[in-house]
Amino acid sequence: MITVLVKFKISDDLNLKTLKEKFIETSEMYIDVEGLLRKNYIADIENGFAGGVYTFLTIENAKTWFSEDRIKWITERYSKPEITYYESPVIVDNEKNKIIS
C-alpha cells in the first residue's frame, strides 16, 4: 500500500471552521476514486498549513490521482502542494481489528 502526504500553505485569513467547510465541499469527490482506501484531511492553522493523508492500494493509483491537473487544481484552490509518496508495508487497522501487510 501507498501513503501519500500532501501539504500546502494556507492563507492567514483561514480559520479551522472555514477550512473545514472548504474540505467538506470537496469530500464527496473522493468516494469512488480507484484504489483510494482512505483520505484524512489535515490542518495546522497555527503554522499556516493544511493538506491530506491518503492511503492507496498502489503507487499507480496514487500517481494517477495526483495528475498534473489535480496538482493545478490544488494550487489554484490553496497553493502549490508538496506531495510525498511512502510505502506502507504494514498498517494497523483498529476499526477492523486487523493488521494489513
PDB file of C-alpha atoms in Angstrom:
ATOM      1  CA  MET A   1       0.000   0.000   0.000  1.00  0.00           C
ATOM      2  CA  ILE A   2       0.979   3.600  -0.503  1.00  0.00           C
ATOM      3  CA  THR A   3       0.538   6.537   1.860  1.00  0.00           C
ATOM      4  CA  VAL A   4       0.622   9.978   0.292  1.00  0.00           C
ATOM      5  CA  LEU A   5       1.225  13.085   2.368  1.00  0.00           C
ATOM      6  CA  VAL A   6       0.032  16.304   0.753  1.00  0.00           C
ATOM      7  CA  LYS A   7       0.862  19.597   2.437  1.00  0.00           C
ATOM      8  CA  PHE A   8       0.207  23.142   1.266  1.00  0.00           C
ATOM      9  CA  LYS A   9       0.353  26.651   2.676  1.00  0.00           C
ATOM     10  CA  ILE A  10      -2.991  28.248   3.531  1.00  0.00           C
ATOM     11  CA  SER A  11      -3.837  31.916   3.729  1.00  0.00           C
ATOM     12  CA  ASP A  12      -3.711  33.667   7.098  1.00  0.00           C
ATOM     13  CA  ASP A  13      -7.422  34.504   6.919  1.00  0.00           C
ATOM     14  CA  LEU A  14      -8.497  30.825   7.018  1.00  0.00           C
ATOM     15  CA  ASN A  15      -9.633  29.586  10.409  1.00  0.00           C
ATOM     16  CA  LEU A  16     -10.427  25.951  11.230  1.00  0.00           C
ATOM     17  CA  LYS A  17     -14.174  26.419  10.747  1.00  0.00           C
ATOM     18  CA  THR A  18     -13.768  27.926   7.261  1.00  0.00           C
ATOM     19  CA  LEU A  19     -11.151  25.351   6.284  1.00  0.00           C
ATOM     20  CA  LYS A  20     -13.432  22.521   7.428  1.00  0.00           C
ATOM     21  CA  GLU A  21     -16.224  23.950   5.258  1.00  0.00           C
ATOM     22  CA  LYS A  22     -13.863  24.012   2.255  1.00  0.00           C
ATOM     23  CA  PHE A  23     -12.871  20.410   2.954  1.00  0.00           C
ATOM     24  CA  ILE A  24     -16.499  19.290   3.216  1.00  0.00           C
ATOM     25  CA  GLU A  25     -17.199  20.945  -0.174  1.00  0.00           C
ATOM     26  CA  THR A  26     -14.708  18.581  -1.821  1.00  0.00           C
ATOM     27  CA  SER A  27     -15.122  15.451   0.302  1.00  0.00           C
ATOM     28  CA  GLU A  28     -17.562  13.618  -1.985  1.00  0.00           C
ATOM     29  CA  MET A  29     -15.123  13.707  -4.891  1.00  0.00           C
ATOM     30  CA  TYR A  30     -13.049  11.064  -3.082  1.00  0.00           C
ATOM     31  CA  ILE A  31     -15.809   8.489  -2.633  1.00  0.00           C
ATOM     32  CA  ASP A  32     -15.153   6.320  -5.710  1.00  0.00           C
ATOM     33  CA  VAL A  33     -11.513   7.119  -6.522  1.00  0.00           C
ATOM     34  CA  GLU A  34      -9.883   3.970  -7.875  1.00  0.00           C
ATOM     35  CA  GLY A  35      -7.596   2.395  -5.289  1.00  0.00           C
ATOM     36  CA  LEU A  36      -8.190   5.031  -2.596  1.00  0.00           C
ATOM     37  CA  LEU A  37      -8.854   3.378   0.740  1.00  0.00           C
ATOM     38  CA  ARG A  38      -8.863   6.439   2.976  1.00  0.00           C
ATOM     39  CA  LYS A  39      -8.317  10.175   2.972  1.00  0.00           C
ATOM     40  CA  ASN A  40      -7.751  12.216   6.103  1.00  0.00           C
ATOM     41  CA  TYR A  41      -7.844  15.978   5.795  1.00  0.00           C
ATOM     42  CA  ILE A  42      -5.241  17.656   7.989  1.00  0.00           C
ATOM     43  CA  ALA A  43      -4.819  21.211   9.267  1.00  0.00           C
ATOM     44  CA  ASP A  44      -2.209  23.144  11.216  1.00  0.00           C
ATOM     45  CA  ILE A  45      -3.812  26.570  11.410  1.00  0.00           C
ATOM     46  CA  GLU A  46      -1.187  27.922  13.806  1.00  0.00           C
ATOM     47  CA  ASN A  47       1.606  27.270  11.310  1.00  0.00           C
ATOM     48  CA  GLY A  48      -0.448  28.014   8.178  1.00  0.00           C
ATOM     49  CA  PHE A  49      -0.534  24.562   6.583  1.00  0.00           C
ATOM     50  CA  ALA A  50      -3.196  22.070   5.577  1.00  0.00           C
ATOM     51  CA  GLY A  51      -3.480  19.058   3.312  1.00  0.00           C
ATOM     52  CA  GLY A  52      -4.328  15.399   3.349  1.00  0.00           C
ATOM     53  CA  VAL A  53      -3.063  11.933   4.131  1.00  0.00           C
ATOM     54  CA  TYR A  54      -4.186   9.345   1.595  1.00  0.00           C
ATOM     55  CA  THR A  55      -3.930   5.569   1.594  1.00  0.00           C
ATOM     56  CA  PHE A  56      -3.920   3.972  -1.865  1.00  0.00           C
ATOM     57  CA  LEU A  57      -3.667   0.328  -2.887  1.00  0.00           C
ATOM     58  CA  THR A  58      -0.877   1.006  -5.394  1.00  0.00           C
ATOM     59  CA  ILE A  59       1.572   3.691  -6.451  1.00  0.00           C
ATOM     60  CA  GLU A  60      -0.129   3.678  -9.861  1.00  0.00           C
ATOM     61  CA  ASN A  61      -3.462   4.573  -8.228  1.00  0.00           C
ATOM     62  CA  ALA A  62      -1.802   7.364  -6.276  1.00  0.00           C
ATOM     63  CA  LYS A  63       0.094   8.853  -9.216  1.00  0.00           C
ATOM     64  CA  THR A  64      -2.983   8.621 -11.455  1.00  0.00           C
ATOM     65  CA  TRP A  65      -4.955  10.622  -8.888  1.00  0.00           C
ATOM     66  CA  PHE A  66      -2.204  13.220  -8.428  1.00  0.00           C
ATOM     67  CA  SER A  67      -2.000  14.096 -12.094  1.00  0.00           C
ATOM     68  CA  GLU A  68      -0.834  17.492 -13.383  1.00  0.00           C
ATOM     69  CA  ASP A  69      -4.475  18.607 -13.492  1.00  0.00           C
ATOM     70  CA  ARG A  70      -5.070  17.615  -9.844  1.00  0.00           C
ATOM     71  CA  ILE A  71      -1.914  19.438  -8.727  1.00  0.00           C
ATOM     72  CA  LYS A  72      -3.014  22.512 -10.688  1.00  0.00           C
ATOM     73  CA  TRP A  73      -6.461  22.340  -9.034  1.00  0.00           C
ATOM     74  CA  ILE A  74      -4.926  22.165  -5.536  1.00  0.00           C
ATOM     75  CA  THR A  75      -2.563  25.040  -6.382  1.00  0.00           C
ATOM     76  CA  GLU A  76      -5.419  27.247  -7.598  1.00  0.00           C
ATOM     77  CA  ARG A  77      -7.632  26.395  -4.607  1.00  0.00           C
ATOM     78  CA  TYR A  78      -4.956  26.747  -1.902  1.00  0.00           C
ATOM     79  CA  SER A  79      -1.305  26.895  -3.006  1.00  0.00           C
ATOM     80  CA  LYS A  80       1.311  24.667  -4.640  1.00  0.00           C
ATOM     81  CA  PRO A  81       1.324  21.364  -2.759  1.00  0.00           C
ATOM     82  CA  GLU A  82       4.256  19.364  -1.514  1.00  0.00           C
ATOM     83  CA  ILE A  83       3.437  15.707  -2.288  1.00  0.00           C
ATOM     84  CA  THR A  84       5.394  12.817  -0.788  1.00  0.00           C
ATOM     85  CA  TYR A  85       4.797   9.127  -1.503  1.00  0.00           C
ATOM     86  CA  TYR A  86       5.586   6.446   1.087  1.00  0.00           C
ATOM     87  CA  GLU A  87       5.454   2.665   1.005  1.00  0.00           C
ATOM     88  CA  SER A  88       3.185   1.384   3.792  1.00  0.00           C
ATOM     89  CA  PRO A  89       4.319  -2.207   4.314  1.00  0.00           C
ATOM     90  CA  VAL A  90       2.219  -2.684   7.467  1.00  0.00           C
ATOM     91  CA  ILE A  91      -0.976  -0.945   8.550  1.00  0.00           C
ATOM     92  CA  VAL A  92      -2.709  -1.411  11.896  1.00  0.00           C
ATOM     93  CA  ASP A  93      -6.464  -1.093  11.348  1.00  0.00           C
ATOM     94  CA  ASN A  94      -8.152  -0.869  14.733  1.00  0.00           C
ATOM     95  CA  GLU A  95     -11.611  -0.372  13.198  1.00  0.00           C
ATOM     96  CA  LYS A  96     -11.394  -3.781  11.527  1.00  0.00           C
ATOM     97  CA  ASN A  97      -9.216  -5.210  14.301  1.00  0.00           C
ATOM     98  CA  LYS A  98      -6.581  -6.427  11.867  1.00  0.00           C
ATOM     99  CA  ILE A  99      -3.040  -5.972  10.690  1.00  0.00           C
ATOM    100  CA  ILE A 100      -2.715  -5.397   6.927  1.00  0.00           C
ATOM    101  CA  SER A 101       0.549  -6.227   5.207  1.00  0.00           C
TER     102      SER A 101
END
